[in-house]
Amino acid sequence: MRSHQRQAFFLFFLQQIGELGSLLGKTIWRTFKKPWEWKNFIDQLEEVGVRSLPVVSLTAAFGGLVFGLQTYIGFHRYIGPGSEAYGGPIISLGLSKELIPILVGLMVSGRVGSSMAAEIGTMRITEQVDALVSLGADPVRYLVVPRTLACILMLPCLTLYGDIIGMMGGYFYNVFAMGVNRYIYIRNTLLYMEFWDVGSGLIKAAFFGGIIAIIGCWQGLKTEAGAAGVGRATTRAVVISSILVLIFNFFLSKALPADL
């Protein structure tokens, strides 16, 4: 019985991978075919980018504050009083390469990925997707491609914005709250930070954007069983995309060089 269950689970897993790979291939192929859905694309840029600014601002600000707090404690405890001003590069490096891309990916996954799955899932159960097909429109080109391109473009922008907010949060805590020497903090940050540290985080964010959009659209397009199905698709979209963001972050961190 257990062998049968394992075999069924393995076949189900392969089926899901096949569906996801098929949608990804269609999306890439449709991206380079005209006509492009410019209006839909612009709407998605606003949805993914502009409307995510409040949650990204709060997340990055408090992420920077808590990272600045822990860095201050670490330098003060293990190196000694007066060394806290040298934590600026560590705060900026950790935020730009790891913490901010992950936090932005997870926040956008919860806000945008769930919205995509719910919106497309509702269209699916109300037969609007079938209506698009009957009218000669391609659902992948009309629904998936604009959302995927918008996420790939806007996630790096949100991450860069989050980097600035997070670094300001770390600076605020160390300099204004704890009285760290402002000159040494800024000098060391500018001396040891490199453009690639920020660039590698932006590359990660672009991958995360593609993951969030593809997973959200995939779950939306396979929604069944009415309103309950929409709820399940939304939940799966958030859970799967969040887990994949964390998994791909590790492999991208290993694949991307430490410096150029």
Short mmCIF file of C-alpha atoms in Angstrom, two decimals:
data_model
loop_
_atom_site.label_atom_id
_atom_site.label_comp_id
_atom_site.label_asym_id
_atom_site.label_seq_id
_atom_site.Cartn_x
_atom_site.Cartn_y
_atom_site.Cartn_z
CA MET A 1 0.00 0.00 0.00
CA ARG A 2 2.80 2.39 0.90
CA SER A 3 4.60 1.58 -2.33
CA HIS A 4 1.43 2.40 -4.27
CA GLN A 5 1.06 5.69 -2.39
CA ARG A 6 4.66 6.65 -3.09
CA GLN A 7 4.23 5.83 -6.75
CA ALA A 8 1.01 7.88 -6.93
CA PHE A 9 2.68 10.81 -5.19
CA PHE A 10 5.67 10.64 -7.54
CA LEU A 11 3.42 10.59 -10.61
CA PHE A 12 1.42 13.52 -9.21
CA PHE A 13 4.64 15.44 -8.59
CA LEU A 14 5.83 14.79 -12.15
CA GLN A 15 2.45 15.91 -13.49
CA GLN A 16 2.68 19.19 -11.57
CA ILE A 17 6.23 19.79 -12.79
CA GLY A 18 5.09 19.08 -16.34
CA GLU A 19 2.19 21.54 -16.09
CA LEU A 20 4.42 24.22 -14.66
CA GLY A 21 7.14 23.63 -17.25
CA SER A 22 4.59 23.74 -20.06
CA LEU A 23 3.20 27.06 -18.83
CA LEU A 24 6.71 28.48 -18.45
CA GLY A 25 7.63 27.42 -21.99
CA LYS A 26 4.44 28.92 -23.44
CA THR A 27 5.02 32.15 -21.53
CA ILE A 28 8.57 32.53 -22.85
CA TRP A 29 7.42 31.75 -26.40
CA ARG A 30 4.45 34.14 -26.27
CA THR A 31 6.61 36.93 -24.85
CA PHE A 32 8.40 37.36 -28.18
CA LYS A 33 5.29 37.12 -30.35
CA LYS A 34 3.16 40.09 -31.37
CA PRO A 35 0.75 41.66 -30.61
CA TRP A 36 1.73 42.62 -27.08
CA GLU A 37 -0.83 43.45 -24.43
CA TRP A 38 0.52 46.89 -23.56
CA LYS A 39 -2.48 48.13 -21.57
CA ASN A 40 -2.61 44.99 -19.49
CA PHE A 41 1.14 45.22 -18.96
CA ILE A 42 0.97 48.83 -17.74
CA ASP A 43 -1.86 47.92 -15.36
CA GLN A 44 0.23 45.11 -13.94
CA LEU A 45 3.24 47.41 -13.48
CA GLU A 46 1.05 49.59 -11.29
CA GLU A 47 -0.41 46.62 -9.43
CA VAL A 48 2.92 44.92 -8.76
CA GLY A 49 5.09 47.99 -8.28
CA VAL A 50 3.27 51.09 -7.10
CA ARG A 51 0.71 49.35 -4.89
CA SER A 52 3.41 47.26 -3.21
CA LEU A 53 5.37 50.32 -2.04
CA PRO A 54 3.68 50.64 1.39
CA VAL A 55 4.28 47.03 2.44
CA VAL A 56 7.83 47.07 1.03
CA SER A 57 8.56 50.33 2.84
CA LEU A 58 7.46 48.98 6.23
CA THR A 59 9.16 45.62 5.73
CA ALA A 60 12.48 47.12 4.59
CA ALA A 61 12.48 49.80 7.30
CA PHE A 62 11.99 47.40 10.18
CA GLY A 63 14.26 44.83 8.54
CA GLY A 64 17.01 47.45 8.46
CA LEU A 65 16.32 48.50 12.03
CA VAL A 66 16.47 44.98 13.44
CA PHE A 67 19.55 44.08 11.37
CA GLY A 68 21.22 47.28 12.58
CA LEU A 69 20.26 46.37 16.16
CA GLN A 70 21.76 42.88 15.98
CA THR A 71 24.91 44.09 14.25
CA TYR A 72 25.40 46.74 16.92
CA ILE A 73 24.98 44.14 19.68
CA GLY A 74 27.43 41.79 17.96
CA PHE A 75 30.18 44.39 17.56
CA HIS A 76 29.64 45.80 21.04
CA ARG A 77 29.68 42.38 22.72
CA TYR A 78 32.38 40.49 20.82
CA ILE A 79 34.74 43.21 19.56
CA GLY A 80 34.26 45.93 22.11
CA PRO A 81 32.76 49.36 22.69
CA GLY A 82 33.66 51.82 19.95
CA SER A 83 33.79 49.20 17.21
CA GLU A 84 30.07 49.56 16.36
CA ALA A 85 30.82 52.20 13.71
CA TYR A 86 32.48 49.52 11.60
CA GLY A 87 29.25 47.58 11.21
CA GLY A 88 27.96 49.76 8.36
CA PRO A 89 29.38 47.59 5.52
CA ILE A 90 28.04 44.41 7.13
CA ILE A 91 24.57 45.90 7.50
CA SER A 92 24.53 47.18 3.91
CA LEU A 93 25.97 43.94 2.50
CA GLY A 94 23.55 41.68 4.36
CA LEU A 95 20.56 43.80 3.44
CA SER A 96 21.33 44.26 -0.25
CA LYS A 97 22.48 40.71 -1.04
CA GLU A 98 20.17 38.61 1.10
CA LEU A 99 17.64 40.11 3.48
CA ILE A 100 15.88 42.72 1.32
CA PRO A 101 15.49 40.53 -1.83
CA ILE A 102 14.04 37.72 0.29
CA LEU A 103 11.71 39.98 2.27
CA VAL A 104 10.49 41.76 -0.86
CA GLY A 105 9.97 38.42 -2.60
CA LEU A 106 7.96 37.03 0.30
CA MET A 107 5.87 40.19 0.72
CA VAL A 108 5.11 40.43 -2.99
CA SER A 109 4.33 36.72 -3.06
CA GLY A 110 1.74 37.22 -0.35
CA ARG A 111 0.25 40.36 -1.87
CA VAL A 112 0.62 39.95 -5.64
CA GLY A 113 0.94 36.17 -6.08
CA SER A 114 -2.25 35.56 -4.13
CA SER A 115 -4.03 38.31 -6.08
CA MET A 116 -3.02 36.76 -9.40
CA ALA A 117 -4.18 33.31 -8.37
CA ALA A 118 -7.50 34.65 -7.04
CA GLU A 119 -8.18 36.88 -10.06
CA ILE A 120 -7.36 34.28 -12.70
CA GLY A 121 -9.01 31.55 -10.64
CA THR A 122 -12.22 33.55 -10.48
CA MET A 123 -12.05 34.06 -14.24
CA ARG A 124 -11.54 30.32 -14.61
CA ILE A 125 -14.56 29.21 -12.58
CA THR A 126 -16.80 31.87 -14.17
CA GLU A 127 -15.72 30.62 -17.62
CA GLN A 128 -14.14 33.93 -18.64
CA VAL A 129 -10.98 32.11 -19.62
CA ASP A 130 -13.03 29.82 -21.88
CA ALA A 131 -14.67 32.93 -23.33
CA LEU A 132 -11.24 34.32 -24.23
CA VAL A 133 -10.44 31.10 -26.07
CA SER A 134 -13.76 31.13 -27.91
CA LEU A 135 -13.08 34.71 -29.04
CA GLY A 136 -9.72 33.68 -30.45
CA ALA A 137 -7.58 35.21 -27.69
CA ASP A 138 -4.67 33.35 -26.11
CA PRO A 139 -5.07 33.21 -22.29
CA VAL A 140 -1.33 32.82 -21.80
CA ARG A 141 -0.54 35.88 -23.89
CA TYR A 142 -3.38 37.94 -22.40
CA LEU A 143 -3.14 36.89 -18.74
CA VAL A 144 0.23 35.32 -17.99
CA VAL A 145 2.78 37.21 -20.10
CA PRO A 146 1.94 40.75 -18.87
CA ARG A 147 1.96 39.63 -15.24
CA THR A 148 5.24 37.76 -15.60
CA LEU A 149 7.02 40.63 -17.34
CA ALA A 150 5.67 43.12 -14.80
CA CYS A 151 6.94 41.03 -11.89
CA ILE A 152 10.36 40.46 -13.46
CA LEU A 153 10.71 44.20 -14.07
CA MET A 154 9.24 45.55 -10.85
CA LEU A 155 10.77 43.19 -8.27
CA PRO A 156 14.31 44.57 -8.84
CA CYS A 157 12.91 48.11 -8.64
CA LEU A 158 11.16 47.32 -5.36
CA THR A 159 14.30 45.62 -4.08
CA LEU A 160 16.48 48.63 -4.90
CA TYR A 161 13.95 50.86 -3.15
CA GLY A 162 13.95 48.46 -0.19
CA ASP A 163 17.76 48.51 -0.08
CA ILE A 164 17.71 52.28 0.34
CA ILE A 165 15.02 52.18 3.02
CA GLY A 166 16.71 49.30 4.87
CA MET A 167 20.14 50.94 4.87
CA MET A 168 18.57 54.14 6.14
CA GLY A 169 16.93 52.13 8.92
CA GLY A 170 20.26 50.58 9.95
CA TYR A 171 21.95 53.98 9.78
CA PHE A 172 19.20 55.59 11.84
CA TYR A 173 19.41 53.01 14.60
CA ASN A 174 23.20 53.05 14.90
CA VAL A 175 23.86 56.76 14.43
CA PHE A 176 20.81 58.48 15.93
CA ALA A 177 19.59 55.91 18.46
CA MET A 178 22.93 54.53 19.68
CA GLY A 179 25.28 57.45 19.01
CA VAL A 180 27.66 55.66 16.63
CA ASN A 181 30.20 57.90 14.89
CA ARG A 182 28.48 59.09 11.70
CA TYR A 183 31.69 59.78 9.75
CA ILE A 184 33.27 56.38 10.36
CA TYR A 185 29.99 54.57 9.66
CA ILE A 186 29.47 56.26 6.28
CA ARG A 187 33.15 56.09 5.29
CA ASN A 188 33.44 52.35 5.90
CA THR A 189 30.14 51.65 4.18
CA LEU A 190 31.22 53.51 1.04
CA LEU A 191 34.72 52.00 1.21
CA TYR A 192 33.73 48.34 1.39
CA MET A 193 30.39 48.24 -0.42
CA GLU A 194 30.52 47.38 -4.14
CA PHE A 195 27.98 47.85 -6.92
CA TRP A 196 27.92 44.08 -7.43
CA ASP A 197 26.64 43.59 -3.88
CA VAL A 198 23.51 45.49 -4.85
CA GLY A 199 23.45 44.05 -8.40
CA SER A 200 23.47 40.43 -7.23
CA GLY A 201 20.43 41.16 -5.06
CA LEU A 202 18.64 42.71 -8.03
CA ILE A 203 19.35 39.62 -10.15
CA LYS A 204 17.85 37.45 -7.43
CA ALA A 205 14.80 39.72 -7.29
CA ALA A 206 14.22 39.32 -11.05
CA PHE A 207 14.22 35.52 -10.64
CA PHE A 208 11.87 35.80 -7.67
CA GLY A 209 9.50 37.96 -9.73
CA GLY A 210 9.31 35.32 -12.45
CA ILE A 211 8.68 32.60 -9.87
CA ILE A 212 5.89 34.54 -8.16
CA ALA A 213 4.09 35.37 -11.41
CA ILE A 214 4.34 31.91 -12.97
CA ILE A 215 3.21 30.13 -9.81
CA GLY A 216 0.31 32.54 -9.24
CA CYS A 217 -0.91 32.28 -12.84
CA TRP A 218 -0.44 28.50 -12.88
CA GLN A 219 -2.54 28.01 -9.78
CA GLY A 220 -5.17 30.41 -11.09
CA LEU A 221 -5.49 28.64 -14.44
CA LYS A 222 -5.96 25.23 -12.81
CA THR A 223 -8.59 26.39 -10.31
CA GLU A 224 -11.64 24.15 -9.96
CA ALA A 225 -14.64 23.61 -7.68
CA GLY A 226 -15.99 27.12 -7.22
CA ALA A 227 -15.11 29.57 -4.45
CA ALA A 228 -13.46 26.89 -2.31
CA GLY A 229 -11.17 26.09 -5.25
CA VAL A 230 -10.19 29.75 -5.53
CA GLY A 231 -9.26 29.77 -1.85
CA ARG A 232 -7.14 26.63 -2.21
CA ALA A 233 -5.43 27.97 -5.34
CA THR A 234 -4.60 31.24 -3.57
CA THR A 235 -3.15 29.42 -0.58
CA ARG A 236 -1.09 27.08 -2.76
CA ALA A 237 0.22 29.99 -4.83
CA VAL A 238 1.54 31.81 -1.76
CA VAL A 239 2.99 28.71 -0.11
CA ILE A 240 4.68 27.30 -3.23
CA SER A 241 6.10 30.63 -4.41
CA SER A 242 7.39 31.50 -0.91
CA ILE A 243 9.15 28.14 -0.58
CA LEU A 244 10.63 28.44 -4.07
CA VAL A 245 11.89 31.95 -3.30
CA LEU A 246 13.83 30.57 -0.32
CA ILE A 247 15.12 27.56 -2.26
CA PHE A 248 16.22 29.57 -5.29
CA ASN A 249 17.82 32.17 -3.04
CA PHE A 250 20.25 29.53 -1.77
CA PHE A 251 21.16 28.25 -5.23
CA LEU A 252 21.48 31.75 -6.67
CA SER A 253 23.72 32.73 -3.74
CA LYS A 254 25.94 29.76 -4.57
CA ALA A 255 25.88 30.41 -8.34
CA LEU A 256 26.46 34.17 -8.34
CA PRO A 257 30.10 35.17 -7.72
CA ALA A 258 30.94 36.97 -4.48
CA ASP A 259 32.43 39.87 -6.45
CA LEU A 260 33.32 40.87 -9.98
#
